[in-house]
Tab-separated table of C-alpha atoms and ligand atoms in Angstrom:
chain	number	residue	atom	x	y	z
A	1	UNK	CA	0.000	0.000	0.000
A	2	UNK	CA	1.334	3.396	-0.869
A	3	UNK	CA	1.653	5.170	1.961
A	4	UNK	CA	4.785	7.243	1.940
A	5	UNK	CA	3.465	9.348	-0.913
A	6	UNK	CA	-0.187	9.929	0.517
A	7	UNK	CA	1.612	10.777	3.947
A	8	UNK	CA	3.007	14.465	2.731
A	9	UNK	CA	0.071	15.100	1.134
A	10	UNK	CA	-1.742	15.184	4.848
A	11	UNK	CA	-3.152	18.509	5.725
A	12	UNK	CA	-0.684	19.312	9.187
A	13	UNK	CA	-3.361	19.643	11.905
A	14	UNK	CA	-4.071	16.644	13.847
A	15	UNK	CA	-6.403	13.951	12.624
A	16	UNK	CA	-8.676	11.832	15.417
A	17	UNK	CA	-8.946	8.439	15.147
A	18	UNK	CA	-11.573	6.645	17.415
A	19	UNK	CA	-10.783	3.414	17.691
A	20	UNK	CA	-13.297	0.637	19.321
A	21	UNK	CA	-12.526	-2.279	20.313
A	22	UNK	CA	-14.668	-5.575	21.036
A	23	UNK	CA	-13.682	-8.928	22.704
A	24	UNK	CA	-11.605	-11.052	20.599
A	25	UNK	CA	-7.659	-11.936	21.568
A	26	UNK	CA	-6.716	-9.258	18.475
A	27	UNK	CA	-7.333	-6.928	20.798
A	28	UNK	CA	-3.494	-6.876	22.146
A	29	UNK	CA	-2.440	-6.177	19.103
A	30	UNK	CA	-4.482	-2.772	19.600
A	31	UNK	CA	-1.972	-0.584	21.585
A	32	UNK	CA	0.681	-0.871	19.513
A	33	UNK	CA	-1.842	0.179	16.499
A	34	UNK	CA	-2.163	3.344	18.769
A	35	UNK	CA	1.652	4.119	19.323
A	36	UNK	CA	1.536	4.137	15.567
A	37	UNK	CA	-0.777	6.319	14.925
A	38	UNK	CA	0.386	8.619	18.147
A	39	UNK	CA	3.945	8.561	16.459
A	40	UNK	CA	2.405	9.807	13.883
A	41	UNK	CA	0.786	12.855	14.941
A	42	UNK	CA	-2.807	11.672	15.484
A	43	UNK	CA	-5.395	12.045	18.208
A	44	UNK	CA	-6.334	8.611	19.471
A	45	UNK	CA	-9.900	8.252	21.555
A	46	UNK	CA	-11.024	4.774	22.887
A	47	UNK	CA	-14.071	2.699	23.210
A	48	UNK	CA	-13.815	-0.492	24.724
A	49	UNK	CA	-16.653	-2.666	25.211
A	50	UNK	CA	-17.406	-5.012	28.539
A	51	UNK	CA	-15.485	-7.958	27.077
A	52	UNK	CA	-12.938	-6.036	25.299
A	53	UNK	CA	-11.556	-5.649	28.949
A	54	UNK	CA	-10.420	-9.057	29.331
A	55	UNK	CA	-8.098	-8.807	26.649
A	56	UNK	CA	-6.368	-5.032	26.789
A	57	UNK	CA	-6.103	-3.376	29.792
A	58	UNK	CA	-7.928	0.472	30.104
A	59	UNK	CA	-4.813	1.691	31.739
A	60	UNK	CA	-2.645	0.179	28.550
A	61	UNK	CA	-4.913	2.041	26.066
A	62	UNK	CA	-5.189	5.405	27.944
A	63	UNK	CA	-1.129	5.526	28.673
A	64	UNK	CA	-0.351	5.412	24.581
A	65	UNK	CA	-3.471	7.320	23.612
A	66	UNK	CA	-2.761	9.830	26.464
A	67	UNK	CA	-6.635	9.775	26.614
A	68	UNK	CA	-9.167	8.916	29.302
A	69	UNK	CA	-10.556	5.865	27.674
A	70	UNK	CA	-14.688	5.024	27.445
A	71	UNK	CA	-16.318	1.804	28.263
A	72	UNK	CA	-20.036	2.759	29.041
A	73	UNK	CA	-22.803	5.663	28.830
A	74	UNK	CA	-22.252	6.971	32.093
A	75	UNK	CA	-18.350	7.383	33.571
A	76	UNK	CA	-17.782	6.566	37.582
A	77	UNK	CA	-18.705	10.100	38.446
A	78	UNK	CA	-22.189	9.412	36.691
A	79	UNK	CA	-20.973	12.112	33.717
A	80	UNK	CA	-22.894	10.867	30.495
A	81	UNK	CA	-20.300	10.255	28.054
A	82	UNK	CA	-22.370	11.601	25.280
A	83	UNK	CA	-21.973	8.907	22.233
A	84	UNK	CA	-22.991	12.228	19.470
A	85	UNK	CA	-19.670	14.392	20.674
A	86	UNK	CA	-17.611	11.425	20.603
A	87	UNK	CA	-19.004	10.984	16.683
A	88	UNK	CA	-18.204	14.513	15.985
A	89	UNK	CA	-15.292	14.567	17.558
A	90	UNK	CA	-13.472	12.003	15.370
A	91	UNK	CA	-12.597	12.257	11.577
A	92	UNK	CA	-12.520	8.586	10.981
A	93	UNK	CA	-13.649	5.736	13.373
A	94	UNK	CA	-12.402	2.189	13.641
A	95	UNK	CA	-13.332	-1.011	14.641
A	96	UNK	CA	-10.974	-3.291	15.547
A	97	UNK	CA	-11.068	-6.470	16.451
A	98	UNK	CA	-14.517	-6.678	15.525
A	99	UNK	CA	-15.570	-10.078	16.859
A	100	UNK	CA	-18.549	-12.092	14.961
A	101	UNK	CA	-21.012	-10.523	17.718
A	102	UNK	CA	-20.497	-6.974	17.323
A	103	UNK	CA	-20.638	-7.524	13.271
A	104	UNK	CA	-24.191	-8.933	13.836
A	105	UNK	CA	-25.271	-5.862	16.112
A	106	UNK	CA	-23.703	-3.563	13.917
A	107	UNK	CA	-25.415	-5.160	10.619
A	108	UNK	CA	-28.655	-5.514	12.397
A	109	UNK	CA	-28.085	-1.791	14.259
A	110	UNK	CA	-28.314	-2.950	17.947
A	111	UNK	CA	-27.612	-0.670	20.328
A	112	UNK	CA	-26.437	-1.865	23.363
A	113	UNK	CA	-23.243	-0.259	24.579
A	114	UNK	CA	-21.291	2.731	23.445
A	115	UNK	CA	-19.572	1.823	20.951
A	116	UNK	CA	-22.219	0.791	18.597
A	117	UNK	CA	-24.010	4.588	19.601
A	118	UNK	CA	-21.499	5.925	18.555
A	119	UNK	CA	-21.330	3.813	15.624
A	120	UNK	CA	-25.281	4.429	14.926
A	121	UNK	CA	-24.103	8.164	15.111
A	122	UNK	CA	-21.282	8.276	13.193
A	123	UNK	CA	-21.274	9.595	9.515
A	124	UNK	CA	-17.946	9.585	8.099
A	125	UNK	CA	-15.923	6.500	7.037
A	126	UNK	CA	-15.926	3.331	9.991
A	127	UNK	CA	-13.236	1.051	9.254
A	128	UNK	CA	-14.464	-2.542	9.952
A	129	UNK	CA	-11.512	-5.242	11.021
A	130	UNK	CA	-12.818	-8.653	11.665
A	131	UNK	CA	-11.501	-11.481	13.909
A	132	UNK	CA	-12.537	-14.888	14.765
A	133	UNK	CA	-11.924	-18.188	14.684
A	134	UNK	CA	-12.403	-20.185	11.202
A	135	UNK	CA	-15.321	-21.703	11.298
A	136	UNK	CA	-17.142	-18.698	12.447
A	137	UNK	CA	-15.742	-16.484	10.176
A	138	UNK	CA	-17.090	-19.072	7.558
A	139	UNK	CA	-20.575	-19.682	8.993
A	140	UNK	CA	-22.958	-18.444	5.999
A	141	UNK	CA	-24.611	-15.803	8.830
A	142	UNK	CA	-21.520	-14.405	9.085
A	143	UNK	CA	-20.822	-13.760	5.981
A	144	UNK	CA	-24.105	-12.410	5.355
A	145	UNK	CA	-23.218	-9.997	7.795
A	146	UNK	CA	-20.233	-8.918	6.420
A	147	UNK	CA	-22.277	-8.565	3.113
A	148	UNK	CA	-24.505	-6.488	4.367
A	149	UNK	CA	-22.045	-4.074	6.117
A	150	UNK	CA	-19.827	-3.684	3.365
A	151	UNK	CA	-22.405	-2.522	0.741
A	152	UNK	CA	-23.441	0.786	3.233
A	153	UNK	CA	-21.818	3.445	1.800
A	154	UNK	CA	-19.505	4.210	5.111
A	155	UNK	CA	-18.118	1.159	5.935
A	156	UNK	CA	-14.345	0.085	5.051
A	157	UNK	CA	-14.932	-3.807	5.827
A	158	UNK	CA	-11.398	-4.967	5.795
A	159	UNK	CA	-9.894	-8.045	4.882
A	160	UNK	CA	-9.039	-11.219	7.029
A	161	UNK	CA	-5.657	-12.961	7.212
A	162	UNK	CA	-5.033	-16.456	7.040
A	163	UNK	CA	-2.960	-17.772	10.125
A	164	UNK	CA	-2.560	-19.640	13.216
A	165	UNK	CA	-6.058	-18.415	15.219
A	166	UNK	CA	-6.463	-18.816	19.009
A	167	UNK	CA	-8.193	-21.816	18.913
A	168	UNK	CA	-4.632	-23.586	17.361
A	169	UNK	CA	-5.942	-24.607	14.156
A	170	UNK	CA	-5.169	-22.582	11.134
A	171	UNK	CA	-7.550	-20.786	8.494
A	172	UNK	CA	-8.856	-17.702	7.671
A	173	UNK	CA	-10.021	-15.018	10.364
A	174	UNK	CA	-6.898	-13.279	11.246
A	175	UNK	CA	-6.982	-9.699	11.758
A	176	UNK	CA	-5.104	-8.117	9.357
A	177	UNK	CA	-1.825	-6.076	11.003
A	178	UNK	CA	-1.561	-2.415	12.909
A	179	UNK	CA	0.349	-1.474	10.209
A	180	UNK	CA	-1.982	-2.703	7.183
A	181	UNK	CA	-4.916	-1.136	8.861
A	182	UNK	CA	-2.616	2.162	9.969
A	183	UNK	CA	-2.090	2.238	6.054
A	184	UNK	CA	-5.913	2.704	5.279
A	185	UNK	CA	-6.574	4.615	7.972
A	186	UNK	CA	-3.812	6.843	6.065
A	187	UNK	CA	-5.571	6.841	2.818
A	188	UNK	CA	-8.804	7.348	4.004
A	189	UNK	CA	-7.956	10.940	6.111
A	190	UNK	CA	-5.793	11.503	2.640
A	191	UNK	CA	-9.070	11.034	0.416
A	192	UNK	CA	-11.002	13.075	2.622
A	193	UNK	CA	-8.840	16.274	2.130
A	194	UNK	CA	-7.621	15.095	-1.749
A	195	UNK	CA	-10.012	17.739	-3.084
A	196	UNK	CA	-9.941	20.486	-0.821
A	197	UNK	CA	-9.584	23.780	-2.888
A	198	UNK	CA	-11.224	22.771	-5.737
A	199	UNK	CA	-14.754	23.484	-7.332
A	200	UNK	CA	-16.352	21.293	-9.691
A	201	UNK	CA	-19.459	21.224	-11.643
A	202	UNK	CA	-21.483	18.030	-11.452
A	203	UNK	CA	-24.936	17.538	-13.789
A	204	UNK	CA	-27.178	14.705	-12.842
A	205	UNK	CA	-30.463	13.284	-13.876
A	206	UNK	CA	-32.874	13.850	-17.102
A	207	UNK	CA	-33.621	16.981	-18.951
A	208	UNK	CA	-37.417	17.056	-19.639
A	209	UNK	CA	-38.651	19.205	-22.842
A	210	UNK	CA	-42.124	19.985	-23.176
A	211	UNK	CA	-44.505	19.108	-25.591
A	212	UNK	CA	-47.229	21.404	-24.106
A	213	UNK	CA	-47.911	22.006	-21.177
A	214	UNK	CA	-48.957	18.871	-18.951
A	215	UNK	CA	-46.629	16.706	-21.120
A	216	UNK	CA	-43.021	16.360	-22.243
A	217	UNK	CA	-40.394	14.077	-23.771
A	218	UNK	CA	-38.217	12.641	-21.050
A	219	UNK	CA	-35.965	9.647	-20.056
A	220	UNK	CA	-34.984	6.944	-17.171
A	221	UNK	CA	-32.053	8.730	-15.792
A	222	UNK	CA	-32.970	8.358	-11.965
A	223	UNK	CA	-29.763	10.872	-11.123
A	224	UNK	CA	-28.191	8.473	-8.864
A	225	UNK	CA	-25.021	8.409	-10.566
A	226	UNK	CA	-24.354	12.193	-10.602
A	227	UNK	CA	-25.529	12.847	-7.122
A	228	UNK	CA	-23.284	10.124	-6.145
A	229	UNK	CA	-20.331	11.626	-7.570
A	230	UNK	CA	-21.531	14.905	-6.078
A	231	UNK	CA	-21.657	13.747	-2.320
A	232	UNK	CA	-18.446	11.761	-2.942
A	233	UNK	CA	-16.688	14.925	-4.564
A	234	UNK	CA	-17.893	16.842	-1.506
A	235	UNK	CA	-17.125	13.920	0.835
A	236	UNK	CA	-13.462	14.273	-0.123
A	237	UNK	CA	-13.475	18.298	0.257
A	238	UNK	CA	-14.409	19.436	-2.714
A	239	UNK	CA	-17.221	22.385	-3.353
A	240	UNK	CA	-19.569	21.017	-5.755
A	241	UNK	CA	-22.429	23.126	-8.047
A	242	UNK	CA	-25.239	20.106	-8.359
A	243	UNK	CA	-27.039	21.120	-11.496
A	244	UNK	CA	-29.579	19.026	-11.909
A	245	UNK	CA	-32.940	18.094	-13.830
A	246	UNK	CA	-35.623	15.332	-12.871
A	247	UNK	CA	-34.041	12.999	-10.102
A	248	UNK	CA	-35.869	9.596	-8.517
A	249	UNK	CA	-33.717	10.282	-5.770
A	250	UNK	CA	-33.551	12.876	-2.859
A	251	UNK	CA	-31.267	15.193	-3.110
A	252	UNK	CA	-27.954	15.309	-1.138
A	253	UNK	CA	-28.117	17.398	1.791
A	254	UNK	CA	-23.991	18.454	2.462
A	255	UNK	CA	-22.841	21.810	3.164
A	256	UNK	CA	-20.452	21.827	0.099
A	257	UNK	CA	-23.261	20.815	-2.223
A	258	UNK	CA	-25.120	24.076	-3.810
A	259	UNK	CA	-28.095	22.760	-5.827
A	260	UNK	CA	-29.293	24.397	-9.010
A	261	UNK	CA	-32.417	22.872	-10.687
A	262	UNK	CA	-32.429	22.677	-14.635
A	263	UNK	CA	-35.346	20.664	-16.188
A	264	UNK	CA	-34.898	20.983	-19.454
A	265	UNK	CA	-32.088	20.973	-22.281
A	266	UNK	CA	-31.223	24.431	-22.729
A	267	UNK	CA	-32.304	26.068	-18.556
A	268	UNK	CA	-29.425	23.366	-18.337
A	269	UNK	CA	-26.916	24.437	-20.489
A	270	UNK	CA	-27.380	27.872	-19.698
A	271	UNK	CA	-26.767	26.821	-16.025
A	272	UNK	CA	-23.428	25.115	-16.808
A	273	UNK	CA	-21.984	27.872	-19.095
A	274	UNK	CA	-22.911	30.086	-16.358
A	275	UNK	CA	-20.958	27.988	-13.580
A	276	UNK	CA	-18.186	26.667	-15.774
A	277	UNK	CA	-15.625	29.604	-15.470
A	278	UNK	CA	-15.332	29.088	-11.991
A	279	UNK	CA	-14.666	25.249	-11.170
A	280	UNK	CA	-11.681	23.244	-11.665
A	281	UNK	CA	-13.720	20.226	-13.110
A	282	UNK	CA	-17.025	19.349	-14.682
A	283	UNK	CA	-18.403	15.917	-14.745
A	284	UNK	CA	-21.446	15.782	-16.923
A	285	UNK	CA	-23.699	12.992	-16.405
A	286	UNK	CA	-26.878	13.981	-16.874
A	287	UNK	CA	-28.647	11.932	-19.524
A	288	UNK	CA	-29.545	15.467	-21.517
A	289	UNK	CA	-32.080	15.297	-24.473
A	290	UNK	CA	-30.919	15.495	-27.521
A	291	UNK	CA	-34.121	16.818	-29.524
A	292	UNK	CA	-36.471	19.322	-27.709
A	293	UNK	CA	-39.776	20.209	-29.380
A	294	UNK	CA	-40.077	22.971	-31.560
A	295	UNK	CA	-43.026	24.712	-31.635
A	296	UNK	CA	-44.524	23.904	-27.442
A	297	UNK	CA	-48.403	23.962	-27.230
A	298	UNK	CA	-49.622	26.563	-25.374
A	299	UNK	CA	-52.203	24.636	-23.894
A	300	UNK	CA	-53.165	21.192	-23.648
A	301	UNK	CA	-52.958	19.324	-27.284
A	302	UNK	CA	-56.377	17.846	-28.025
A	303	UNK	CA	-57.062	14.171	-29.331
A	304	UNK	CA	-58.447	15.444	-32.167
A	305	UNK	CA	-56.206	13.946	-35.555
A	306	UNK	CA	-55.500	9.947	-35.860
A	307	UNK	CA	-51.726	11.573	-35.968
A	308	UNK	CA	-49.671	14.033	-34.405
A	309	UNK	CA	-46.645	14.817	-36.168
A	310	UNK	CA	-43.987	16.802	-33.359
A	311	UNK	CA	-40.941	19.000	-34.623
A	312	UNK	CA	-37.798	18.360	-32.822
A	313	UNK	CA	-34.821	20.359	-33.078
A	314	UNK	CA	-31.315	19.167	-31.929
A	315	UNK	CA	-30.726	20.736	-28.506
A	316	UNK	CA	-27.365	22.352	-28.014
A	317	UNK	CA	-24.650	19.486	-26.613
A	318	UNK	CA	-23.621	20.622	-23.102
A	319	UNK	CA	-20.449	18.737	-23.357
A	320	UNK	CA	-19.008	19.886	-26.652
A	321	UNK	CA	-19.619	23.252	-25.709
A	322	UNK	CA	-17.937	23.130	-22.565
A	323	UNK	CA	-14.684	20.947	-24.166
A	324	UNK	CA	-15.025	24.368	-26.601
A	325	UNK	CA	-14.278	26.841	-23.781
A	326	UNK	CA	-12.308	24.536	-21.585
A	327	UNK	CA	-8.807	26.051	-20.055
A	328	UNK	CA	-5.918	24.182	-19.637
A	329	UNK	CA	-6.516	23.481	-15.549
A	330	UNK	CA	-10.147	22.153	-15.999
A	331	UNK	CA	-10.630	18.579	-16.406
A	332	UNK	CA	-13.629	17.952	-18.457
A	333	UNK	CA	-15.465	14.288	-17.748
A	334	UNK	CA	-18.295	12.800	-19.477
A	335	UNK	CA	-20.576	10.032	-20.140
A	336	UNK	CA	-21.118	7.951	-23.180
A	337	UNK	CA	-24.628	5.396	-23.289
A	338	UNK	CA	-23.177	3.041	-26.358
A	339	UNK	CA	-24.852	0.295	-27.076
A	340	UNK	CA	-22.194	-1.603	-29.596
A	341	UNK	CA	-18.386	-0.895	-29.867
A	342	UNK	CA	-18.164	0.493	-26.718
A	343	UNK	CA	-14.983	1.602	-26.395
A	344	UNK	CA	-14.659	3.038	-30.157
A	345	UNK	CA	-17.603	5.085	-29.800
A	346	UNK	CA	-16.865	6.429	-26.579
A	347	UNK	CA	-13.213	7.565	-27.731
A	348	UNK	CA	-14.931	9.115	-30.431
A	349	UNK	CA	-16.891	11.388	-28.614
A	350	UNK	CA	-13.788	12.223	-26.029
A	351	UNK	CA	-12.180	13.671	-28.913
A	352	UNK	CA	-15.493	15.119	-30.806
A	353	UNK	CA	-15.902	17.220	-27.520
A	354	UNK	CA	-12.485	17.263	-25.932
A	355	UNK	CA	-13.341	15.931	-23.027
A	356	UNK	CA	-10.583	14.219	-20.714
A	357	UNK	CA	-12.071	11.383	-19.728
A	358	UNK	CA	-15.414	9.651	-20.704
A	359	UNK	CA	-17.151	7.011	-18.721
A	360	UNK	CA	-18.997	4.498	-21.060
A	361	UNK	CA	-21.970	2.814	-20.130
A	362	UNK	CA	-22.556	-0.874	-21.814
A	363	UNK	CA	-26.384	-0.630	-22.465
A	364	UNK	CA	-27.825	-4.124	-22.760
A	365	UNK	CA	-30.318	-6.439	-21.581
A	366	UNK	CA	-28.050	-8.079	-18.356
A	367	UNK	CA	-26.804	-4.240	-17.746
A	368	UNK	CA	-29.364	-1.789	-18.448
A	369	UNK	CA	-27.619	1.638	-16.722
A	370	UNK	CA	-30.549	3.953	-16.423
A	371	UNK	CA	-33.248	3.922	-13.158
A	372	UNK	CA	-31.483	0.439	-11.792
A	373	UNK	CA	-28.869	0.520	-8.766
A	374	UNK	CA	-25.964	-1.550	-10.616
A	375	UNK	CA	-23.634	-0.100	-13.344
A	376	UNK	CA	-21.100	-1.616	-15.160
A	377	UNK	CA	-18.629	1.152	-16.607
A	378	UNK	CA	-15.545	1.417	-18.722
A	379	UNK	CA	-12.931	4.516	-18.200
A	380	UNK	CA	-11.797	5.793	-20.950
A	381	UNK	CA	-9.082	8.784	-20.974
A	382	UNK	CA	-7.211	11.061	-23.450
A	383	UNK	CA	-4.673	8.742	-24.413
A	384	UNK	CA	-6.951	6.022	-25.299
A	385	UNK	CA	-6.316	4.232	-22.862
A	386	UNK	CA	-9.113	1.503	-21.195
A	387	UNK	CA	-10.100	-0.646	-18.464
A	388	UNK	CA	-13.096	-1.650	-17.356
A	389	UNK	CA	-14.721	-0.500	-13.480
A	390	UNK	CA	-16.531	-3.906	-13.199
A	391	UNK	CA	-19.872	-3.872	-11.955
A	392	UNK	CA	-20.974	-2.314	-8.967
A	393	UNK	CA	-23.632	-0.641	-6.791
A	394	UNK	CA	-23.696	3.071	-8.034
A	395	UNK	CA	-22.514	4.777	-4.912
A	396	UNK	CA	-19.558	2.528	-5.321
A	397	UNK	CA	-18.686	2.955	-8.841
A	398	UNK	CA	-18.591	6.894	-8.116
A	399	UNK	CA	-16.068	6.230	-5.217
A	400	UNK	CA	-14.229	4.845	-8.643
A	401	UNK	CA	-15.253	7.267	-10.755
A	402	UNK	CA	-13.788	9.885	-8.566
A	403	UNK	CA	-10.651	8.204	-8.108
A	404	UNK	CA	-10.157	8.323	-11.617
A	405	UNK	CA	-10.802	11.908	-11.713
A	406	UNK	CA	-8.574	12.520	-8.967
A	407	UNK	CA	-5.605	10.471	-10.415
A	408	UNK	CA	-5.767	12.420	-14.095
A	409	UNK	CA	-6.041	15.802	-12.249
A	410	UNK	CA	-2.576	15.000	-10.297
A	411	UNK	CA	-1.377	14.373	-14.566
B	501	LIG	N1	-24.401	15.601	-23.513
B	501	LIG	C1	-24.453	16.949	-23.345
B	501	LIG	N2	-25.393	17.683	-24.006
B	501	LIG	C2	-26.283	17.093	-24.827
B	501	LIG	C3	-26.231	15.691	-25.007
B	501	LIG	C4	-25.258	14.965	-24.343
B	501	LIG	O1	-23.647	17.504	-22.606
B	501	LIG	N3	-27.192	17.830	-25.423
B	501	LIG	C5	-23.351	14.883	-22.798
B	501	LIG	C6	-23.846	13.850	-21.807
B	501	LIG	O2	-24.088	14.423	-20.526
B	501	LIG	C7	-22.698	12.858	-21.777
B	501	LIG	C8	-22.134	12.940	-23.192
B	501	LIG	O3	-22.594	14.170	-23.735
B	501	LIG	O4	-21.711	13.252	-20.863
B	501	LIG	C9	-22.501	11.808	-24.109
B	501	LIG	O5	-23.883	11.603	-24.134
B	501	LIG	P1	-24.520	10.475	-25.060
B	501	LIG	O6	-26.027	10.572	-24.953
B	501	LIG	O7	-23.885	9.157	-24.828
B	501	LIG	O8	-24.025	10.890	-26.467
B	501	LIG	P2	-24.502	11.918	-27.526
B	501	LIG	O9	-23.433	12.922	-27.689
B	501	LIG	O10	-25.856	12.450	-27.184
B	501	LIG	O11	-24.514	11.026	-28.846
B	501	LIG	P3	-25.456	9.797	-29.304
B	501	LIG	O12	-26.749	9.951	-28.531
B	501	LIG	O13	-25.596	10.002	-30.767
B	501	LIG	O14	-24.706	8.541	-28.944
């Protein structure tokens, strides 16, 4: 893991880790994950739960945190050790060892001792380690569990080792090592700051263009990708101008997020010439249309002909316009919906509109991209180069798609 470059790269104030930790013999491995992190200039707060305690001393954890450490609601002076500060306290949260109990609580959102809420509270990225013995770790409940906690959006559900456990057989269940998870604890504080600084313009959902006045020519596009990328953008620091049309989903509520509503074609366009001049990036993703009707009824079109014969004019193409007036700093991503020679078209229409990057989507019947929650996607970037994203839940694939957006804008 590439830590060494990420570590520079750190914004210099402190970072606050709080760690919990849960009853499994991992646990002593624990204190020597917080002289790491102490070493290296973070805050460390601790949560141990009731059978944590068997396994890592309080005084142990508070010496190398140099932190009173929490084990219940109330402390012995009957203070409420209120779970909400701790939550806003920290800028990432770990859980480590998490035995097979305290995955089931936290899957099923159980709430029976600090740590999980705090966990409940907590809305920035948990890291999730696991421990146990083998045959746990491989009972199907279990690993239903870890299913189900790895596909919520803030949870970093890391890896198991295989190793000697403490039962003296050997298998998978290990906890991976204080300096693999010190490594994405790293990264993660490193991709919440990578974009601070920078603006970007983000367009999400369908255009609709009216035929008269109660109806209109519209498509699927539910939004999700774009708003993803939006909160994710923000997530990571950014400041983000949402501009976007008819969405299936709610829209994000952040405080770097600025929402500007653009239902049809052109209201958008106008919207992101207007915005363009002052962001670093643009990612357009709305599914715009591409005709709009000519001549829109005043009022409501009566059934009165066997046919109605509509004008439609080619609406002006967002993308090319912005890959027109594009400075050398801005990064300029779009989307192509291809149906056949995916990656051929696509390029085609990187270099038609000068964009930097395009993200394809495979239309077909197994991967249908608009107004379902899977994607599959294919990057495709300047120098024709290609690789495919896989297939993924939507909130994920814009974790990727930012990624990629981040690693061409350090190019
Ligand atoms: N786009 C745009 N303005 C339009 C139409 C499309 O900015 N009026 C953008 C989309 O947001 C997307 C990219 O252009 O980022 C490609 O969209 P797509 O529908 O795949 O391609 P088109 O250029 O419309 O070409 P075609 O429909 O012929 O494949």
């Amino acid at each position: 893991m590439d830590v060494v470059e990420t570590n520079q790269k750190i914004n210099s104030s402190k970072k606050r880790v709080l760690i919990g930790i849960t009853g499994g013999i991992a646990a002593y491995k624990i204190p020597l994950l917080i002289r790491l992190l102490v070493q290296n200039n973070y805050e460390v707060k601790v949560i141990v739960t009731e059978s944590a305690q068997h396994f890592v001393t309080i005084e142990t954890l508070s010496v190398l945190s140099k932190n009173i450490v929490y084990k219940d609601f109330f402390n012995e002076k009957y203070e409420w050790n209120n779970h909400i500060h701790l939550a806003d306290w920290a800028d990432i949260m770990l859980i480590a060892p998490a035995t097979a109990n305290t995955l089931a609580k936290l899957a099923y959102g159980y709430c029976d001792n600090l740590l999980l809420a705090t966990y409940l509270s907590y809305t920035k990225k948990v890291i999730i380690a696991p421990a146990m013995d083998a045959e746990m770790w491989e009972h199907p409940t279990v690993q239903e569990n870890i299913k189900t906690l790895k596909e919520r959006k803030n949870n970093i559900v890391l890896p198991v080792e295989y190793g000697e456990l403490a039962s003296g057989i050997k298998g998978w269940g290990r906890m991976v090592e204080p300096d693999f998870i010190f490594n994405v604890i790293q990264k993660v504080i490193f991709k919440a700051n990578q974009f601070n600084n920078k603006k970007a313009l983000v367009t999400a959902g369908a255009t609709y263009e009216p035929i008269d006045p109660v109806r209109f020519i519209g498509n699927r596009s539910s939004g999700k990708t774009g708003i993803a990328i939006a909160e994710e953008l923000a997530q990571r620091g950014g400041e983000v101008y949402l501009i976007y049309g008819h969405i299936q989903v709610p829209l994000p509520h952040h405080p770097n997020i600025y929402p500007i509503f653009a239902g049809t074609a052109q209201v958008m366009y106008d919207a992101c010439v207007k915005y363009f001049g002052e962001v670093d990036l643009a990612v357009l993703s709305a599914a715009v249309a591409d005709y709009t009707v000519e001549n829109v009824a005043t009022s409501k079109i009566k059934k009165e002909n066997d046919n109605l014969v509509l004008h439609l004019a080619k609406t002006k193409d967002i993308l090319k316009t912005l890959g027109e007036q594009k400075k050398t700093h801005q990064l300029l991503v779009g989307f192509a919906l291809e149906t056949e020679n995916v990656i051929e078209n696509a390029y085609k229409k990187l270099i038609l509109k000068n964009a930097d990057i395009i993200f394809a989507n495979i239309s077909s019947a197994e991967n249908p991209a608009f107004n379902v929650d899977e994607n599959e996607l294919i990057v495709i970037s300047k120098d024709g180069i290609s690789k495919s994203l896989g297939k993924h839940k939507k909130y994920i694939l814009a974790e990727k798609i930012v990624d990629e957006i981040a690693d061409q804008l350090k190019k």
